[in-house]
Amino acid sequence: MNDILTHAEAGVMTITFNRLERKNSITSAMYAALADALDKAASDPAIRVAVLQGHETVFSAGNDIGDFLNQPPAGEDSPVFRFLRGIAKFPKPLVAAVCGPAVGVGTTLLFHCDLVFAGDNAAFSLPFVNLGLCPEAASSLLVPQMFGYHRAAEALLLGEPFMAEAALEAGLVNRVLPPTEANAYAQAQARKLAAKPLSSLVETKRLMKLGQQGPVMERMQQEGASFSRMLREPAAREAFTAFMEKRKPDFSKV
Ligand code: COA
């Protein structure tokens, strides 16, 4: 079965994480499929809006840890970085529906979406420090911008989950819904957008993000270099091995 599903209808490209048995964690092959889907949605004139969604019980557990251990991203053309650039530069409206856990990139990708609808079971987390890593997807820039520095430090340094209502208050989420309704609501909003003139949608988004794109791409590059280096260092190896062995990591020696 495909771990990333795409479906185009009524001007909306819906991209679905479909790897429930691994909590929709994202492998290198899935990043490549996501990047391809975004490229297609961006260039196909019949597509006006893209929707990213998971299941009503889980959005995404972030990077597949085994996959990251076995084949860490090598260079800027690796699928994960291609996906991150694709989402940051996506020119048309991008809508997300998030229920259940949204870990790591499952949360950071939302900072690049235009509208985010969450189930009341959504649990966002940025556990990069707990994994011996550093932020990615320009989240070291975008989280402080949106949350304010101290709340960003709480999310990024402590790495504790925050729930849908807190995300709503912080401005990350537009609306909180029952989990069974989140995907359908996101779809309905996407169809409303798809009925509007594409040129106005694209120009409005471009203007709203004017001045932001350069710093975002630059930050992503800096984070990517640190993240790739740190993935190979002892703290991350210990965190990932501990996850695979279902034990608490021991950072006392790193
Ligand atoms: N990478 C690889 N496998 C993962 C995974 C990930 N990021 N997240 C979950 N899985 C696997 C689990 O190992 C488990 O496998 P098993 O059935 O062989 O034991 C299966 O998916 C189900 O996960 P489980 O942890 O039992 O589900 P849960 O509902 O109790 O918890 C999460 C869900 C998302 C909160 C939890 O799985 C989690 O914290 N995952 C790791 C998140 C993470 O650190 N991501 C990396 C960000 S860079």
CSV table of C-alpha atoms and ligand atoms in Angstrom, one decimal:
chain,number,residue,atom,x,y,z
A,1,MET,CA,0.0,0.0,0.0
A,2,ASN,CA,1.2,3.5,-0.7
A,3,ASP,CA,2.4,5.4,2.4
A,4,ILE,CA,1.5,8.7,0.7
A,5,LEU,CA,-1.8,8.9,-1.1
A,6,THR,CA,-2.7,11.7,-3.5
A,7,HIS,CA,-6.2,12.6,-4.8
A,8,ALA,CA,-7.1,15.4,-7.0
A,9,GLU,CA,-10.7,16.6,-7.2
A,10,ALA,CA,-12.5,20.0,-7.7
A,11,GLY,CA,-9.2,21.8,-7.9
A,12,VAL,CA,-7.9,20.4,-4.6
A,13,MET,CA,-4.9,18.0,-4.3
A,14,THR,CA,-5.3,16.1,-1.1
A,15,ILE,CA,-2.1,14.5,0.2
A,16,THR,CA,-2.6,11.9,2.9
A,17,PHE,CA,-0.1,10.2,5.3
A,18,ASN,CA,-1.1,6.6,5.1
A,19,ARG,CA,1.3,4.6,7.3
A,20,LEU,CA,-0.8,4.1,10.3
A,21,GLU,CA,1.0,1.0,11.6
A,22,ARG,CA,4.1,3.3,12.1
A,23,LYS,CA,2.0,6.3,13.2
A,24,ASN,CA,2.6,8.0,9.9
A,25,SER,CA,6.3,8.4,10.5
A,26,ILE,CA,8.0,9.6,7.4
A,27,THR,CA,10.7,7.7,5.5
A,28,SER,CA,13.0,9.0,2.8
A,29,ALA,CA,10.8,7.4,0.1
A,30,MET,CA,7.7,9.2,1.6
A,31,TYR,CA,9.6,12.6,1.6
A,32,ALA,CA,10.3,12.0,-2.1
A,33,ALA,CA,6.6,11.2,-2.8
A,34,LEU,CA,5.6,14.3,-0.8
A,35,ALA,CA,8.0,16.5,-2.7
A,36,ASP,CA,6.8,15.1,-6.0
A,37,ALA,CA,3.1,15.7,-5.0
A,38,LEU,CA,3.8,19.3,-4.0
A,39,ASP,CA,5.7,19.9,-7.3
A,40,LYS,CA,2.8,18.5,-9.3
A,41,ALA,CA,0.3,20.6,-7.3
A,42,ALA,CA,2.3,23.7,-7.8
A,43,SER,CA,2.7,23.3,-11.5
A,44,ASP,CA,-0.6,21.8,-12.5
A,45,PRO,CA,-3.0,24.6,-13.5
A,46,ALA,CA,-6.0,22.5,-12.6
A,47,ILE,CA,-4.9,22.4,-9.0
A,48,ARG,CA,-5.6,25.5,-7.0
A,49,VAL,CA,-5.2,24.3,-3.4
A,50,ALA,CA,-3.4,21.5,-1.6
A,51,VAL,CA,-4.5,19.8,1.6
A,52,LEU,CA,-2.2,17.8,3.9
A,53,GLN,CA,-3.9,15.3,6.2
A,54,GLY,CA,-3.3,12.3,8.3
A,55,HIS,CA,-5.7,10.0,10.2
A,56,GLU,CA,-8.2,11.1,12.9
A,57,THR,CA,-6.0,9.3,15.4
A,58,VAL,CA,-2.5,10.5,14.3
A,59,PHE,CA,-1.1,13.2,11.9
A,60,SER,CA,2.5,12.1,11.9
A,61,ALA,CA,5.1,10.8,14.3
A,62,GLY,CA,7.8,12.8,12.4
A,63,ASN,CA,10.8,11.3,10.8
A,64,ASP,CA,11.0,7.5,10.7
A,65,ILE,CA,13.7,6.9,13.3
A,66,GLY,CA,15.0,3.6,11.9
A,67,ASP,CA,15.2,5.1,8.4
A,68,PHE,CA,17.1,8.2,9.7
A,69,LEU,CA,19.5,5.9,11.6
A,70,ASN,CA,20.1,3.7,8.5
A,71,GLN,CA,20.2,6.4,5.8
A,72,PRO,CA,20.6,9.9,7.3
A,73,PRO,CA,20.0,12.6,4.7
A,74,ALA,CA,23.1,13.3,2.6
A,75,GLY,CA,23.2,16.8,1.1
A,76,GLU,CA,20.7,19.4,0.1
A,77,ASP,CA,19.2,17.2,-2.6
A,78,SER,CA,18.1,14.5,-0.2
A,79,PRO,CA,14.3,13.9,-0.2
A,80,VAL,CA,13.7,15.5,3.2
A,81,PHE,CA,15.3,18.8,2.2
A,82,ARG,CA,13.6,18.7,-1.2
A,83,PHE,CA,10.2,18.4,0.7
A,84,LEU,CA,11.0,21.2,3.1
A,85,ARG,CA,12.0,23.5,0.3
A,86,GLY,CA,8.8,22.5,-1.6
A,87,ILE,CA,6.5,23.2,1.3
A,88,ALA,CA,8.2,26.6,2.1
A,89,LYS,CA,8.0,27.7,-1.5
A,90,PHE,CA,4.6,26.3,-2.3
A,91,PRO,CA,2.9,29.1,-4.2
A,92,LYS,CA,-0.8,28.1,-3.8
A,93,PRO,CA,-2.9,27.9,-0.6
A,94,LEU,CA,-1.8,25.0,1.6
A,95,VAL,CA,-4.3,23.7,4.2
A,96,ALA,CA,-3.6,21.1,6.9
A,97,ALA,CA,-5.9,18.9,9.0
A,98,VAL,CA,-4.1,17.7,12.1
A,99,CYS,CA,-5.4,15.1,14.6
A,100,GLY,CA,-3.5,13.2,17.3
A,101,PRO,CA,0.2,13.4,17.6
A,102,ALA,CA,2.1,15.7,15.3
A,103,VAL,CA,5.8,15.2,16.2
A,104,GLY,CA,8.8,17.0,14.9
A,105,VAL,CA,8.4,17.7,11.2
A,106,GLY,CA,4.7,16.8,11.7
A,107,THR,CA,4.5,20.1,13.6
A,108,THR,CA,7.2,22.2,11.9
A,109,LEU,CA,5.6,21.7,8.4
A,110,LEU,CA,2.5,23.4,9.8
A,111,PHE,CA,4.3,26.7,10.0
A,112,HIS,CA,4.4,26.7,6.2
A,113,CYS,CA,0.7,26.0,5.8
A,114,ASP,CA,-1.8,28.8,5.3
A,115,LEU,CA,-4.7,27.3,7.2
A,116,VAL,CA,-4.5,24.7,9.9
A,117,PHE,CA,-7.5,22.9,11.4
A,118,ALA,CA,-7.0,20.6,14.3
A,119,GLY,CA,-8.9,17.8,16.0
A,120,ASP,CA,-9.2,18.4,19.8
A,121,ASN,CA,-6.9,15.4,20.2
A,122,ALA,CA,-4.1,17.1,18.4
A,123,ALA,CA,-0.8,17.0,20.3
A,124,PHE,CA,2.0,19.0,18.8
A,125,SER,CA,5.6,18.5,19.8
A,126,LEU,CA,9.1,19.7,18.8
A,127,PRO,CA,11.3,17.2,20.6
A,128,PHE,CA,14.5,17.9,18.7
A,129,VAL,CA,16.6,18.6,21.9
A,130,ASN,CA,15.3,15.3,23.5
A,131,LEU,CA,16.6,13.5,20.4
A,132,GLY,CA,20.0,15.2,20.4
A,133,LEU,CA,19.1,17.3,17.4
A,134,CYS,CA,18.3,20.9,16.6
A,135,PRO,CA,15.2,22.5,14.9
A,136,GLU,CA,14.5,22.1,11.2
A,137,ALA,CA,12.1,23.5,8.6
A,138,ALA,CA,13.1,27.0,9.7
A,139,SER,CA,11.3,26.4,13.0
A,140,SER,CA,14.1,28.1,14.9
A,141,LEU,CA,12.9,31.2,13.1
A,142,LEU,CA,9.2,30.7,12.7
A,143,VAL,CA,8.3,29.3,16.1
A,144,PRO,CA,9.7,32.4,18.0
A,145,GLN,CA,8.1,34.7,15.5
A,146,MET,CA,4.7,33.2,16.0
A,147,PHE,CA,4.8,32.1,19.7
A,148,GLY,CA,7.1,34.8,21.2
A,149,TYR,CA,10.6,33.8,22.4
A,150,HIS,CA,9.7,32.4,25.8
A,151,ARG,CA,6.9,30.1,24.6
A,152,ALA,CA,9.1,29.1,21.7
A,153,ALA,CA,11.9,28.2,24.2
A,154,GLU,CA,9.4,26.1,26.1
A,155,ALA,CA,8.4,24.2,23.0
A,156,LEU,CA,11.8,23.9,21.5
A,157,LEU,CA,14.1,23.5,24.6
A,158,LEU,CA,11.8,21.5,26.8
A,159,GLY,CA,10.2,19.7,23.9
A,160,GLU,CA,7.0,18.9,25.8
A,161,PRO,CA,3.8,18.4,23.8
A,162,PHE,CA,1.2,21.2,23.6
A,163,MET,CA,-2.4,20.5,22.8
A,164,ALA,CA,-4.8,21.9,20.2
A,165,GLU,CA,-6.2,24.7,22.4
A,166,ALA,CA,-2.7,26.0,23.2
A,167,ALA,CA,-1.9,25.9,19.5
A,168,LEU,CA,-5.1,27.8,18.7
A,169,GLU,CA,-4.1,30.5,21.3
A,170,ALA,CA,-0.6,30.7,19.9
A,171,GLY,CA,-1.9,31.2,16.4
A,172,LEU,CA,-0.7,27.9,14.9
A,173,VAL,CA,-4.2,26.6,14.4
A,174,ASN,CA,-7.2,28.3,12.9
A,175,ARG,CA,-9.9,26.2,14.5
A,176,VAL,CA,-10.3,23.2,16.8
A,177,LEU,CA,-12.9,20.5,15.8
A,178,PRO,CA,-13.9,17.0,16.8
A,179,PRO,CA,-11.3,14.7,15.3
A,180,THR,CA,-13.9,13.0,13.1
A,181,GLU,CA,-14.7,16.3,11.5
A,182,ALA,CA,-11.2,17.8,11.0
A,183,ASN,CA,-10.4,16.3,7.6
A,184,ALA,CA,-13.8,17.1,6.2
A,185,TYR,CA,-13.7,20.7,7.4
A,186,ALA,CA,-10.3,21.2,5.9
A,187,GLN,CA,-11.6,19.8,2.6
A,188,ALA,CA,-14.6,22.1,2.7
A,189,GLN,CA,-12.4,25.2,3.3
A,190,ALA,CA,-10.0,24.1,0.6
A,191,ARG,CA,-12.9,23.8,-1.9
A,192,LYS,CA,-14.0,27.3,-0.9
A,193,LEU,CA,-10.5,28.5,-1.8
A,194,ALA,CA,-10.5,26.5,-5.0
A,195,ALA,CA,-13.6,28.4,-6.2
A,196,LYS,CA,-11.7,31.7,-6.0
A,197,PRO,CA,-9.4,33.2,-8.7
A,198,LEU,CA,-6.1,31.4,-8.6
A,199,SER,CA,-4.1,34.5,-9.7
A,200,SER,CA,-5.5,36.4,-6.7
A,201,LEU,CA,-4.8,33.6,-4.3
A,202,VAL,CA,-1.2,33.2,-5.5
A,203,GLU,CA,-0.5,36.9,-5.5
A,204,THR,CA,-2.0,37.4,-2.1
A,205,LYS,CA,0.0,34.6,-0.6
A,206,ARG,CA,3.2,35.9,-2.3
A,207,LEU,CA,2.6,39.4,-0.9
A,208,MET,CA,1.9,38.1,2.6
A,209,LYS,CA,5.1,36.2,2.6
A,210,LEU,CA,7.2,38.9,0.9
A,211,GLY,CA,10.5,39.5,2.7
A,212,GLN,CA,10.1,36.2,4.6
A,213,GLN,CA,11.1,33.7,1.9
A,214,GLY,CA,14.8,34.7,1.9
A,215,PRO,CA,15.3,34.4,5.6
A,216,VAL,CA,13.3,31.1,5.7
A,217,MET,CA,15.4,29.5,3.0
A,218,GLU,CA,18.6,30.7,4.6
A,219,ARG,CA,17.6,29.4,8.1
A,220,MET,CA,16.6,26.1,6.6
A,221,GLN,CA,20.0,25.7,5.1
A,222,GLN,CA,21.8,26.5,8.3
A,223,GLU,CA,19.5,24.2,10.3
A,224,GLY,CA,19.9,21.5,7.7
A,225,ALA,CA,23.7,21.6,8.0
A,226,SER,CA,23.6,21.4,11.8
A,227,PHE,CA,20.8,18.7,11.8
A,228,SER,CA,22.7,16.5,9.4
A,229,ARG,CA,25.9,16.8,11.5
A,230,MET,CA,24.1,16.2,14.8
A,231,LEU,CA,22.3,13.1,13.4
A,232,ARG,CA,25.7,11.4,13.2
A,233,GLU,CA,26.8,12.5,16.7
A,234,PRO,CA,26.6,10.5,19.9
A,235,ALA,CA,23.5,12.2,21.5
A,236,ALA,CA,21.3,11.5,18.5
A,237,ARG,CA,22.6,7.9,18.2
A,238,GLU,CA,21.8,7.3,21.8
A,239,ALA,CA,18.3,8.9,21.6
A,240,PHE,CA,17.4,6.9,18.4
A,241,THR,CA,18.9,3.6,19.7
A,242,ALA,CA,17.0,4.1,23.0
A,243,PHE,CA,13.8,4.6,21.0
A,244,MET,CA,14.3,1.4,19.0
A,245,GLU,CA,15.2,-0.5,22.2
A,246,LYS,CA,12.1,1.0,24.0
A,247,ARG,CA,14.1,2.5,26.8
A,248,LYS,CA,14.9,6.0,28.1
A,249,PRO,CA,17.9,7.6,26.6
A,250,ASP,CA,21.0,8.1,28.8
A,251,PHE,CA,22.7,11.4,27.9
A,252,SER,CA,25.0,11.3,30.9
A,253,LYS,CA,28.0,10.5,28.8
A,254,VAL,CA,27.4,12.7,25.8
B,1,COA,N1,9.8,6.2,13.6
B,1,COA,C1,9.8,4.9,13.5
B,1,COA,N2,8.8,4.1,14.1
B,1,COA,C2,7.9,4.8,14.8
B,1,COA,C3,7.9,6.2,15.0
B,1,COA,C4,9.0,6.9,14.4
B,1,COA,N3,9.0,8.2,14.4
B,1,COA,N4,6.9,6.5,15.8
B,1,COA,C5,6.2,5.4,16.1
B,1,COA,N5,6.8,4.3,15.5
B,1,COA,C6,6.5,2.9,15.7
B,1,COA,C7,6.7,2.4,17.1
B,1,COA,O1,8.0,2.0,17.3
B,1,COA,C8,5.7,1.3,17.2
B,1,COA,O2,6.3,0.2,16.5
B,1,COA,P1,6.1,-1.3,17.1
B,1,COA,O3,4.6,-1.6,16.9
B,1,COA,O4,7.0,-2.2,16.3
B,1,COA,O5,6.4,-1.3,18.6
B,1,COA,C9,4.6,1.8,16.3
B,1,COA,O6,5.1,2.8,15.5
B,1,COA,C10,3.4,2.4,17.1
B,1,COA,O7,4.0,3.4,17.9
B,1,COA,P2,3.7,3.6,19.5
B,1,COA,O8,4.8,4.4,20.1
B,1,COA,O9,3.4,2.2,20.1
B,1,COA,O10,2.3,4.4,19.5
B,1,COA,P3,1.7,5.3,20.6
B,1,COA,O11,0.3,5.7,20.1
B,1,COA,O12,1.9,4.8,21.9
B,1,COA,O13,2.6,6.7,20.5
B,1,COA,C11,3.7,8.5,19.4
B,1,COA,C12,2.6,7.5,19.3
B,1,COA,C13,3.8,9.2,18.0
B,1,COA,C14,3.5,9.5,20.5
B,1,COA,C15,5.1,7.8,19.6
B,1,COA,O14,5.1,6.7,18.7
B,1,COA,C16,6.3,8.6,19.5
B,1,COA,O15,6.6,9.4,20.3
B,1,COA,N6,7.1,8.3,18.4
B,1,COA,C17,8.4,8.9,18.2
B,1,COA,C18,8.2,10.3,17.7
B,1,COA,C19,9.6,10.9,17.4
B,1,COA,O16,10.4,11.0,18.3
B,1,COA,N7,9.8,11.3,16.1
B,1,COA,C20,11.0,11.8,15.6
B,1,COA,C21,11.0,13.3,15.4
B,1,COA,S1,12.5,13.9,14.6
